[in-house]
């Protein structure tokens, strides 16, 4: 990749706000620089709203003076406890939303204690501020003062690392990661998002320091994991997490799948790398019922779909390796994983749990004759998530045997046809018996009880198995027969 710094810097020069910031700093007699992710993304030609300005002096004072200069066009927020300020500037020239946010901070140097990622902060120089940055590609600064406007300050050769596609730390990586262990997750996240290689010395330090991740909160880890998950190729990140030893600490249920056992010349596949294939397979798919999450929760379902295989794995003589009920075992593990990682415990968790639980069902149907009854039951259990479930199941076919793969996908096509037919006929009405629990309780003078549940399920099974039409007369006859069997009489 060739980076043209003159073209990239021209984009900075085009924005009036940066000239205004520089002029404000000049009037106050201080140096100021745009730094970090915004500079990196300018060179990489990536969109960025993460604008950070470092002032060699008081960042808050420059922000307050800028607000005064801009008047009603700007809104100022000051966070004195953190020594930072934010200026929101309104205007059509700022693109979508018509607003630009600029964070101001004074240049500083930091020191850390071993048991915390909260630094002791002191005023510092630009050099001190760049030294504390996490990676060389995030340690570049561009001067905004008029006399040096557009001058790049790149002490760690971040430009060269971007050209070579390398993630490296500015200083000793072991110190960088020990000071703030969250940087280990950020290291892997940037490598994943940018499709960069983690420099060898940096990766070795990351592996040695992996245990330090234990002082980081689940909320912080969740943010980085989700950014990795939503990357174009999330498998890159999870392979780095596994190789470094971080995954064994963060998500041991997934790390445990990275094993191949062999008996009597028969080995099972590596379910960790199979999982990464499935994850990659769902990335480009549409995600109808999870549009709001942009496919995030379908990706989580793909990542966790086989976690039950570690506990369910058995060697059966004459058969080989089996993983009976791994879907049920995995589904039971999902709430604990979401709770530990501080992922949402509501509809998102239940969605992932449902897909993990049901992901074998379409395959079982496709293995046998694709009956109306089996498809009805599948649609009843999956509900509105049926399309996502089918996407996951199709992604799960990673066999290198093209004949076998073609057969499964053809059978899935037949399942989809029957599902489409049921949907056209308003499947929710078709699959829900017209006689409900309230009517059953009234007929037999019952309160909510086991008997009511038995009768409801009996009618539902009859409808799902297509034994009778979902109509009042035939269902009433079945209901009365079943009630008589269990000793109930109508009132």
Short mmCIF file of C-alpha atoms in Angstrom, two decimals:
data_model
loop_
_atom_site.label_atom_id
_atom_site.label_comp_id
_atom_site.label_asym_id
_atom_site.label_seq_id
_atom_site.Cartn_x
_atom_site.Cartn_y
_atom_site.Cartn_z
CA UNK A 1 0.00 0.00 0.00
CA UNK A 2 1.41 3.43 -0.97
CA UNK A 3 0.35 6.38 1.15
CA UNK A 4 0.45 9.81 -0.46
CA UNK A 5 0.97 12.16 2.47
CA UNK A 6 0.53 15.35 0.42
CA UNK A 7 -2.94 14.26 -0.72
CA UNK A 8 -3.91 13.12 2.75
CA UNK A 9 -2.77 16.32 4.41
CA UNK A 10 -4.68 18.35 1.82
CA UNK A 11 -7.86 16.96 3.40
CA UNK A 12 -6.84 18.52 6.71
CA UNK A 13 -6.15 21.84 5.00
CA UNK A 14 -9.61 21.84 3.41
CA UNK A 15 -11.38 21.97 6.79
CA UNK A 16 -11.86 25.48 8.13
CA UNK A 17 -12.18 24.21 11.71
CA UNK A 18 -8.52 23.18 11.84
CA UNK A 19 -7.38 26.66 10.75
CA UNK A 20 -9.62 28.19 13.44
CA UNK A 21 -8.14 25.89 16.08
CA UNK A 22 -4.60 26.78 14.95
CA UNK A 23 -5.34 30.52 14.98
CA UNK A 24 -6.85 30.25 18.46
CA UNK A 25 -3.77 28.40 19.73
CA UNK A 26 -1.47 31.01 18.12
CA UNK A 27 -3.31 33.84 19.88
CA UNK A 28 -2.75 32.01 23.19
CA UNK A 29 0.89 31.26 22.41
CA UNK A 30 0.64 27.46 22.61
CA UNK A 31 1.33 24.57 20.24
CA UNK A 32 -1.55 22.35 19.14
CA UNK A 33 -1.79 19.22 17.05
CA UNK A 34 -4.48 16.91 15.69
CA UNK A 35 -3.42 13.43 16.80
CA UNK A 36 -4.19 9.74 16.91
CA UNK A 37 -6.96 7.93 15.08
CA UNK A 38 -8.04 10.87 12.95
CA UNK A 39 -4.53 11.27 11.52
CA UNK A 40 -4.23 7.53 10.95
CA UNK A 41 -7.55 7.36 9.14
CA UNK A 42 -6.74 10.39 6.99
CA UNK A 43 -3.75 8.48 5.58
CA UNK A 44 -5.69 5.23 5.27
CA UNK A 45 -8.55 7.11 3.58
CA UNK A 46 -11.06 5.79 6.10
CA UNK A 47 -13.99 7.89 7.35
CA UNK A 48 -13.45 9.09 10.90
CA UNK A 49 -15.31 11.26 13.40
CA UNK A 50 -12.72 10.68 16.13
CA UNK A 51 -11.00 14.09 16.17
CA UNK A 52 -8.55 14.63 19.03
CA UNK A 53 -6.48 17.75 19.50
CA UNK A 54 -3.49 17.86 21.85
CA UNK A 55 -2.41 21.24 23.22
CA UNK A 56 1.02 21.74 24.78
CA UNK A 57 -0.62 23.64 27.60
CA UNK A 58 -4.27 23.77 28.64
CA UNK A 59 -6.59 21.97 26.23
CA UNK A 60 -9.60 23.29 28.15
CA UNK A 61 -8.44 26.91 27.74
CA UNK A 62 -8.08 26.52 23.96
CA UNK A 63 -11.50 24.84 23.73
CA UNK A 64 -13.10 27.71 25.69
CA UNK A 65 -11.43 30.32 23.46
CA UNK A 66 -12.53 28.44 20.32
CA UNK A 67 -16.12 28.35 21.58
CA UNK A 68 -16.01 32.10 22.14
CA UNK A 69 -14.69 32.60 18.60
CA UNK A 70 -17.40 30.36 17.03
CA UNK A 71 -20.29 31.74 19.08
CA UNK A 72 -23.67 30.05 18.63
CA UNK A 73 -22.31 27.65 16.00
CA UNK A 74 -20.58 25.67 18.74
CA UNK A 75 -21.41 23.91 22.01
CA UNK A 76 -18.77 23.44 24.73
CA UNK A 77 -18.59 20.65 27.32
CA UNK A 78 -15.80 20.74 29.92
CA UNK A 79 -14.66 17.73 31.96
CA UNK A 80 -12.26 19.27 34.47
CA UNK A 81 -11.73 16.03 36.41
CA UNK A 82 -10.20 14.54 33.25
CA UNK A 83 -8.57 17.72 31.97
CA UNK A 84 -10.52 17.53 28.70
CA UNK A 85 -13.11 19.51 26.79
CA UNK A 86 -15.34 18.84 23.79
CA UNK A 87 -16.48 21.35 21.20
CA UNK A 88 -19.38 20.42 18.93
CA UNK A 89 -19.44 22.58 15.81
CA UNK A 90 -22.59 22.82 13.71
CA UNK A 91 -22.60 23.38 9.96
CA UNK A 92 -23.58 21.73 6.67
CA UNK A 93 -19.92 21.39 5.73
CA UNK A 94 -19.52 18.75 8.42
CA UNK A 95 -21.42 16.08 6.50
CA UNK A 96 -24.08 13.72 7.83
CA UNK A 97 -25.76 15.17 10.89
CA UNK A 98 -24.22 18.58 10.21
CA UNK A 99 -22.00 18.41 13.30
CA UNK A 100 -18.32 17.86 14.08
CA UNK A 101 -17.00 16.91 17.52
CA UNK A 102 -13.47 17.88 18.56
CA UNK A 103 -11.90 16.66 21.79
CA UNK A 104 -9.22 18.85 23.42
CA UNK A 105 -6.66 17.69 25.96
CA UNK A 106 -3.38 19.00 27.27
CA UNK A 107 -0.21 17.09 26.37
CA UNK A 108 0.57 14.70 29.20
CA UNK A 109 2.75 11.90 30.40
CA UNK A 110 1.47 8.90 32.30
CA UNK A 111 2.68 6.32 34.80
CA UNK A 112 0.85 3.22 35.99
CA UNK A 113 0.63 0.96 39.04
CA UNK A 114 0.66 -2.79 38.43
CA UNK A 115 -2.90 -3.48 39.60
CA UNK A 116 -4.72 -0.74 37.68
CA UNK A 117 -5.08 0.64 34.16
CA UNK A 118 -5.80 4.11 35.55
CA UNK A 119 -2.67 6.22 35.04
CA UNK A 120 -1.09 8.89 37.18
CA UNK A 121 -1.18 11.89 34.84
CA UNK A 122 1.19 14.87 34.68
CA UNK A 123 1.56 17.75 32.25
CA UNK A 124 3.98 16.90 29.48
CA UNK A 125 5.42 17.73 26.09
CA UNK A 126 4.21 16.54 22.69
CA UNK A 127 6.95 13.91 22.85
CA UNK A 128 5.63 12.69 26.23
CA UNK A 129 2.13 12.52 24.76
CA UNK A 130 3.24 10.52 21.71
CA UNK A 131 5.27 8.15 23.91
CA UNK A 132 2.12 7.17 25.82
CA UNK A 133 0.19 6.23 22.67
CA UNK A 134 -0.69 2.57 22.13
CA UNK A 135 0.58 1.95 18.56
CA UNK A 136 2.88 3.68 16.12
CA UNK A 137 0.03 4.23 13.67
CA UNK A 138 -1.86 6.07 16.42
CA UNK A 139 1.12 8.17 17.56
CA UNK A 140 1.31 10.55 14.61
CA UNK A 141 0.48 14.24 15.00
CA UNK A 142 -0.15 17.08 12.54
CA UNK A 143 0.63 20.63 13.65
CA UNK A 144 -2.21 23.18 13.40
CA UNK A 145 -0.23 26.33 14.26
CA UNK A 146 0.00 28.71 11.30
CA UNK A 147 3.81 28.66 11.02
CA UNK A 148 3.92 24.84 10.82
CA UNK A 149 0.39 24.10 9.60
CA UNK A 150 0.15 20.58 8.14
CA UNK A 151 3.58 19.47 9.38
CA UNK A 152 3.60 15.77 10.29
CA UNK A 153 5.34 14.76 13.53
CA UNK A 154 5.96 11.02 13.29
CA UNK A 155 8.73 9.99 15.74
CA UNK A 156 7.95 6.26 15.57
CA UNK A 157 7.63 5.97 11.78
CA UNK A 158 3.91 5.21 11.86
CA UNK A 159 3.67 6.08 8.15
CA UNK A 160 6.09 3.27 7.29
CA UNK A 161 4.16 0.82 9.49
CA UNK A 162 0.94 1.73 7.69
CA UNK A 163 2.62 1.21 4.34
CA UNK A 164 3.85 -2.20 5.50
CA UNK A 165 0.55 -3.10 7.20
CA UNK A 166 2.10 -3.55 10.66
CA UNK A 167 0.75 -3.06 14.19
CA UNK A 168 3.60 -2.20 16.58
CA UNK A 169 3.95 -0.28 19.84
CA UNK A 170 5.95 2.97 20.06
CA UNK A 171 7.97 1.81 23.08
CA UNK A 172 8.68 -1.56 24.72
CA UNK A 173 5.49 -3.57 23.98
CA UNK A 174 5.69 -5.40 27.30
CA UNK A 175 5.53 -2.10 29.17
CA UNK A 176 2.79 -0.80 26.86
CA UNK A 177 0.58 -3.84 27.51
CA UNK A 178 1.38 -4.08 31.21
CA UNK A 179 0.49 -0.41 31.74
CA UNK A 180 -2.91 -0.79 30.07
CA UNK A 181 -3.85 -4.42 29.27
CA UNK A 182 -6.86 -3.28 27.22
CA UNK A 183 -4.28 -2.35 24.58
CA UNK A 184 -3.85 -6.08 23.92
CA UNK A 185 -7.47 -6.26 22.77
CA UNK A 186 -7.05 -3.04 20.79
CA UNK A 187 -3.93 -4.47 19.15
CA UNK A 188 -5.87 -7.44 17.84
CA UNK A 189 -8.89 -5.30 16.97
CA UNK A 190 -6.83 -2.93 14.81
CA UNK A 191 -5.06 -5.86 13.13
CA UNK A 192 -8.49 -7.31 12.31
CA UNK A 193 -10.17 -4.12 11.15
CA UNK A 194 -7.22 -3.00 9.00
CA UNK A 195 -6.12 -6.50 7.95
CA UNK A 196 -2.65 -5.67 9.31
CA UNK A 197 0.01 -8.01 10.67
CA UNK A 198 1.02 -7.77 14.35
CA UNK A 199 4.77 -7.20 14.44
CA UNK A 200 6.61 -10.23 15.90
CA UNK A 201 8.07 -8.55 18.99
CA UNK A 202 4.70 -6.96 19.75
CA UNK A 203 2.89 -10.30 19.37
CA UNK A 204 5.43 -12.10 21.59
CA UNK A 205 4.88 -9.49 24.32
CA UNK A 206 1.12 -9.79 23.88
CA UNK A 207 1.39 -13.55 24.46
CA UNK A 208 3.61 -13.10 27.53
CA UNK A 209 1.30 -10.49 29.05
CA UNK A 210 -2.02 -12.21 28.27
CA UNK A 211 -2.77 -12.91 31.92
CA UNK A 212 -2.91 -9.15 32.60
CA UNK A 213 -6.24 -9.00 30.75
CA UNK A 214 -7.86 -10.26 33.97
CA UNK A 215 -7.83 -6.75 35.47
CA UNK A 216 -9.95 -5.41 32.60
CA UNK A 217 -13.72 -5.19 33.10
CA UNK A 218 -16.11 -7.30 31.04
CA UNK A 219 -17.68 -4.12 29.64
CA UNK A 220 -14.36 -2.98 28.13
CA UNK A 221 -13.65 -6.42 26.67
CA UNK A 222 -17.18 -6.58 25.23
CA UNK A 223 -16.65 -3.35 23.26
CA UNK A 224 -13.45 -4.65 21.66
CA UNK A 225 -14.90 -8.10 20.98
CA UNK A 226 -17.89 -6.61 19.21
CA UNK A 227 -15.64 -4.42 17.07
CA UNK A 228 -13.64 -7.50 16.11
CA UNK A 229 -16.89 -9.36 15.45
CA UNK A 230 -18.19 -6.64 13.13
CA UNK A 231 -14.98 -6.48 11.07
CA UNK A 232 -14.94 -7.62 7.46
CA UNK A 233 -13.02 -10.77 8.45
CA UNK A 234 -13.59 -11.39 12.19
CA UNK A 235 -11.85 -14.77 12.06
CA UNK A 236 -8.51 -12.91 11.87
CA UNK A 237 -9.12 -11.48 15.32
CA UNK A 238 -10.26 -14.72 16.91
CA UNK A 239 -7.24 -16.58 15.54
CA UNK A 240 -4.96 -13.92 17.05
CA UNK A 241 -6.87 -14.17 20.35
CA UNK A 242 -6.38 -17.94 20.36
CA UNK A 243 -2.70 -17.90 19.38
CA UNK A 244 -1.89 -15.26 21.99
CA UNK A 245 -3.59 -17.08 24.86
CA UNK A 246 -6.15 -14.30 25.42
CA UNK A 247 -9.08 -16.39 24.24
CA UNK A 248 -8.45 -19.04 26.91
CA UNK A 249 -9.00 -16.30 29.52
CA UNK A 250 -11.82 -14.36 27.84
CA UNK A 251 -13.82 -17.13 26.17
CA UNK A 252 -12.43 -20.52 27.30
CA UNK A 253 -15.46 -22.38 25.94
CA UNK A 254 -14.44 -21.40 22.41
CA UNK A 255 -10.70 -21.87 22.96
CA UNK A 256 -11.37 -25.45 24.16
CA UNK A 257 -12.57 -26.40 20.65
CA UNK A 258 -9.04 -26.02 19.27
CA UNK A 259 -8.12 -29.69 19.54
CA UNK A 260 -8.15 -32.77 17.34
CA UNK A 261 -8.28 -36.20 19.00
CA UNK A 262 -7.54 -39.43 17.18
CA UNK A 263 -8.46 -43.02 18.05
CA UNK A 264 -8.15 -46.16 15.97
CA UNK A 265 -7.03 -44.01 13.07
CA UNK A 266 -10.17 -41.84 13.20
CA UNK A 267 -9.95 -38.13 14.04
CA UNK A 268 -12.65 -35.53 14.40
CA UNK A 269 -12.28 -32.10 12.77
CA UNK A 270 -10.86 -29.10 14.58
CA UNK A 271 -14.07 -27.48 15.73
CA UNK A 272 -12.38 -24.15 16.52
CA UNK A 273 -11.31 -23.58 12.93
CA UNK A 274 -14.63 -24.97 11.70
CA UNK A 275 -16.32 -22.31 13.86
CA UNK A 276 -14.20 -19.57 12.28
CA UNK A 277 -15.26 -20.81 8.83
CA UNK A 278 -18.91 -20.66 9.85
CA UNK A 279 -18.39 -17.14 11.24
CA UNK A 280 -16.85 -16.00 7.96
CA UNK A 281 -19.71 -17.62 6.04
CA UNK A 282 -22.39 -15.58 7.85
CA UNK A 283 -20.57 -12.25 7.44
CA UNK A 284 -21.84 -11.44 3.92
CA UNK A 285 -25.37 -12.75 4.46
CA UNK A 286 -28.46 -10.57 4.87
CA UNK A 287 -29.79 -10.63 8.41
CA UNK A 288 -33.56 -9.95 8.32
CA UNK A 289 -34.60 -10.19 11.96
CA UNK A 290 -31.48 -8.55 13.40
CA UNK A 291 -31.17 -5.48 11.15
CA UNK A 292 -30.82 -3.16 14.13
CA UNK A 293 -27.70 -4.99 15.27
CA UNK A 294 -26.26 -5.08 11.76
CA UNK A 295 -25.82 -8.84 11.95
CA UNK A 296 -23.84 -8.74 15.22
CA UNK A 297 -26.01 -11.29 17.01
CA UNK A 298 -26.11 -13.69 14.07
CA UNK A 299 -22.30 -13.58 14.17
CA UNK A 300 -22.36 -14.33 17.90
CA UNK A 301 -24.64 -17.30 17.22
CA UNK A 302 -22.16 -18.54 14.60
CA UNK A 303 -19.26 -18.12 17.05
CA UNK A 304 -21.02 -20.04 19.83
CA UNK A 305 -22.97 -22.62 17.82
CA UNK A 306 -20.61 -25.52 18.61
CA UNK A 307 -19.36 -24.63 22.11
CA UNK A 308 -21.27 -27.61 23.52
CA UNK A 309 -19.05 -30.04 21.61
CA UNK A 310 -16.32 -30.07 24.29
CA UNK A 311 -18.70 -31.41 26.94
CA UNK A 312 -20.63 -33.71 24.60
CA UNK A 313 -17.68 -35.36 22.82
CA UNK A 314 -17.63 -39.16 23.14
CA UNK A 315 -15.76 -42.02 21.49
CA UNK A 316 -18.16 -44.80 20.56
CA UNK A 317 -16.54 -48.04 19.34
CA UNK A 318 -17.76 -48.98 15.88
CA UNK A 319 -19.18 -45.49 15.34
CA UNK A 320 -16.37 -43.04 16.03
CA UNK A 321 -16.50 -39.59 17.57
CA UNK A 322 -19.95 -38.29 18.47
CA UNK A 323 -21.26 -34.96 19.79
CA UNK A 324 -24.81 -35.89 20.75
CA UNK A 325 -26.94 -32.99 22.05
CA UNK A 326 -24.10 -30.49 21.70
CA UNK A 327 -26.66 -27.94 20.58
CA UNK A 328 -28.66 -28.27 23.81
CA UNK A 329 -25.52 -28.21 25.97
CA UNK A 330 -24.23 -25.16 24.10
CA UNK A 331 -27.53 -23.31 24.45
CA UNK A 332 -27.37 -23.77 28.23
CA UNK A 333 -23.88 -22.21 28.24
CA UNK A 334 -24.92 -19.07 26.34
CA UNK A 335 -26.47 -17.12 29.29
CA UNK A 336 -23.35 -17.63 31.43
CA UNK A 337 -21.08 -16.43 28.63
CA UNK A 338 -23.23 -13.34 27.98
CA UNK A 339 -23.35 -12.55 31.70
CA UNK A 340 -19.58 -12.90 32.10
CA UNK A 341 -18.80 -10.75 29.06
CA UNK A 342 -21.43 -8.15 30.04
CA UNK A 343 -23.32 -8.73 26.79
CA UNK A 344 -27.05 -7.85 26.85
CA UNK A 345 -29.11 -10.44 28.69
CA UNK A 346 -32.44 -9.63 27.00
CA UNK A 347 -33.72 -10.33 23.49
CA UNK A 348 -30.19 -10.49 22.02
CA UNK A 349 -29.08 -13.28 24.36
CA UNK A 350 -32.32 -15.21 23.83
CA UNK A 351 -31.90 -14.89 20.05
CA UNK A 352 -28.35 -16.32 20.19
CA UNK A 353 -29.43 -19.06 22.59
CA UNK A 354 -32.33 -20.03 20.31
CA UNK A 355 -30.11 -20.27 17.23
CA UNK A 356 -27.50 -22.35 19.08
CA UNK A 357 -30.26 -24.64 20.36
CA UNK A 358 -31.96 -25.09 16.97
CA UNK A 359 -28.98 -25.08 14.60
CA UNK A 360 -29.05 -28.89 14.14
CA UNK A 361 -32.77 -29.12 13.40
CA UNK A 362 -32.74 -28.15 9.69
CA UNK A 363 -29.80 -30.50 9.14
CA UNK A 364 -31.68 -33.40 10.77
CA UNK A 365 -34.69 -32.62 8.58
CA UNK A 366 -32.48 -32.45 5.49
CA UNK A 367 -30.84 -35.76 6.40
CA UNK A 368 -34.21 -37.50 6.23
CA UNK A 369 -37.37 -36.99 4.22
CA UNK A 370 -38.39 -33.35 4.36
CA UNK A 371 -41.86 -33.81 5.85
CA UNK A 372 -44.52 -31.15 6.34
CA UNK A 373 -44.73 -32.06 10.01
CA UNK A 374 -41.01 -31.53 10.67
CA UNK A 375 -41.01 -28.20 8.84
CA UNK A 376 -44.12 -27.03 10.73
CA UNK A 377 -42.45 -27.83 14.06
CA UNK A 378 -39.25 -26.07 12.99
CA UNK A 379 -41.14 -22.95 11.99
CA UNK A 380 -43.15 -23.02 15.20
CA UNK A 381 -40.00 -23.21 17.34
CA UNK A 382 -37.91 -20.71 15.37
CA UNK A 383 -40.70 -18.20 14.78
CA UNK A 384 -39.56 -14.89 13.29
CA UNK A 385 -35.90 -15.99 13.49
CA UNK A 386 -36.37 -18.84 10.98
CA UNK A 387 -34.56 -17.04 8.14
CA UNK A 388 -31.54 -16.32 10.35
CA UNK A 389 -31.54 -19.93 11.52
CA UNK A 390 -31.45 -21.15 7.92
CA UNK A 391 -28.57 -18.75 7.16
CA UNK A 392 -26.63 -20.17 10.10
CA UNK A 393 -27.35 -23.75 9.09
CA UNK A 394 -26.21 -23.17 5.52
CA UNK A 395 -23.07 -21.45 6.80
CA UNK A 396 -22.43 -24.51 8.97
CA UNK A 397 -21.89 -26.70 5.89
CA UNK A 398 -18.10 -26.44 5.60
CA UNK A 399 -17.42 -29.94 4.25
CA UNK A 400 -14.64 -30.15 1.66
CA UNK A 401 -16.59 -33.00 0.04
CA UNK A 402 -18.37 -31.09 -2.73
CA UNK A 403 -20.86 -33.90 -3.41
CA UNK A 404 -21.91 -34.02 0.25
CA UNK A 405 -22.05 -30.22 0.46
CA UNK A 406 -24.21 -30.01 -2.66
CA UNK A 407 -26.59 -32.63 -1.27
CA UNK A 408 -27.07 -30.75 2.01
CA UNK A 409 -27.63 -27.42 0.30
CA UNK A 410 -30.18 -28.99 -2.07
CA UNK A 411 -32.05 -30.45 0.90
CA UNK A 412 -31.95 -27.07 2.63
CA UNK A 413 -33.46 -25.58 -0.53
CA UNK A 414 -36.39 -28.01 -0.17
CA UNK A 415 -36.79 -27.01 3.48
CA UNK A 416 -36.83 -23.34 2.47
CA UNK A 417 -39.53 -24.02 -0.16
CA UNK A 418 -41.80 -25.63 2.42
CA UNK A 419 -41.11 -22.79 4.85
CA UNK A 420 -42.00 -20.24 2.20
CA UNK A 421 -45.23 -22.09 1.48
CA UNK A 422 -46.20 -22.05 5.16
CA UNK A 423 -45.37 -18.35 5.50
CA UNK A 424 -47.60 -17.50 2.55
CA UNK A 425 -50.47 -19.21 4.34
CA UNK A 426 -49.97 -17.14 7.52
CA UNK A 427 -48.12 -19.77 9.53
CA UNK A 428 -48.79 -18.13 12.92
CA UNK A 429 -52.51 -18.63 12.44
CA UNK A 430 -52.04 -22.11 10.98
CA UNK A 431 -49.80 -23.37 13.79
CA UNK A 432 -51.65 -21.92 16.77
CA UNK A 433 -54.70 -24.06 17.67
CA UNK A 434 -57.99 -22.15 17.43
CA UNK A 435 -58.94 -23.49 20.89
CA UNK A 436 -56.74 -21.79 23.49
CA UNK A 437 -55.98 -22.30 27.17
CA UNK A 438 -58.61 -19.85 28.39
CA UNK A 439 -61.35 -21.77 26.60
CA UNK A 440 -60.04 -25.08 27.95
CA UNK A 441 -60.13 -23.77 31.55
CA UNK A 442 -63.67 -22.49 31.09
CA UNK A 443 -64.91 -25.75 29.53
CA UNK A 444 -63.56 -27.94 32.34
CA UNK A 445 -63.74 -25.42 35.20
CA UNK A 446 -59.98 -25.50 35.69
CA UNK A 447 -57.43 -23.02 36.99
CA UNK A 448 -53.95 -22.82 35.42
CA UNK A 449 -52.59 -26.30 36.02
CA UNK A 450 -50.70 -29.27 34.59
CA UNK A 451 -53.92 -30.64 33.06
CA UNK A 452 -54.43 -27.44 31.06
CA UNK A 453 -50.85 -27.70 29.80
CA UNK A 454 -51.35 -31.32 28.75
CA UNK A 455 -54.50 -30.52 26.77
CA UNK A 456 -52.96 -27.43 25.10
CA UNK A 457 -49.87 -29.38 24.04
CA UNK A 458 -52.02 -32.27 22.75
CA UNK A 459 -53.93 -29.92 20.45
CA UNK A 460 -50.75 -28.15 19.38
CA UNK A 461 -49.04 -31.44 18.50
CA UNK A 462 -52.04 -32.47 16.44
CA UNK A 463 -51.89 -29.20 14.49
CA UNK A 464 -48.11 -29.28 14.02
CA UNK A 465 -48.20 -32.91 12.85
CA UNK A 466 -51.04 -32.03 10.50
CA UNK A 467 -53.24 -34.79 11.99
CA UNK A 468 -56.27 -32.56 11.69
CA UNK A 469 -57.08 -29.20 10.15
CA UNK A 470 -56.70 -26.26 12.50
CA UNK A 471 -60.46 -25.88 12.73
CA UNK A 472 -62.82 -25.81 15.68
CA UNK A 473 -64.87 -28.97 15.07
CA UNK A 474 -62.05 -31.55 14.63
CA UNK A 475 -59.99 -29.98 17.43
CA UNK A 476 -62.96 -30.01 19.80
CA UNK A 477 -63.46 -33.71 19.16
CA UNK A 478 -59.78 -34.39 19.94
CA UNK A 479 -59.97 -32.24 23.06
CA UNK A 480 -62.99 -34.07 24.47
CA UNK A 481 -61.40 -37.48 23.79
CA UNK A 482 -58.15 -36.49 25.53
CA UNK A 483 -59.99 -34.90 28.45
CA UNK A 484 -61.96 -38.09 28.99
CA UNK A 485 -58.70 -40.11 29.04
CA UNK A 486 -57.35 -38.04 31.91
CA UNK A 487 -60.67 -38.01 33.81
CA UNK A 488 -61.98 -34.55 32.99
CA UNK A 489 -65.59 -33.65 32.25
CA UNK A 490 -67.08 -30.51 30.80
CA UNK A 491 -69.03 -28.24 33.15
#
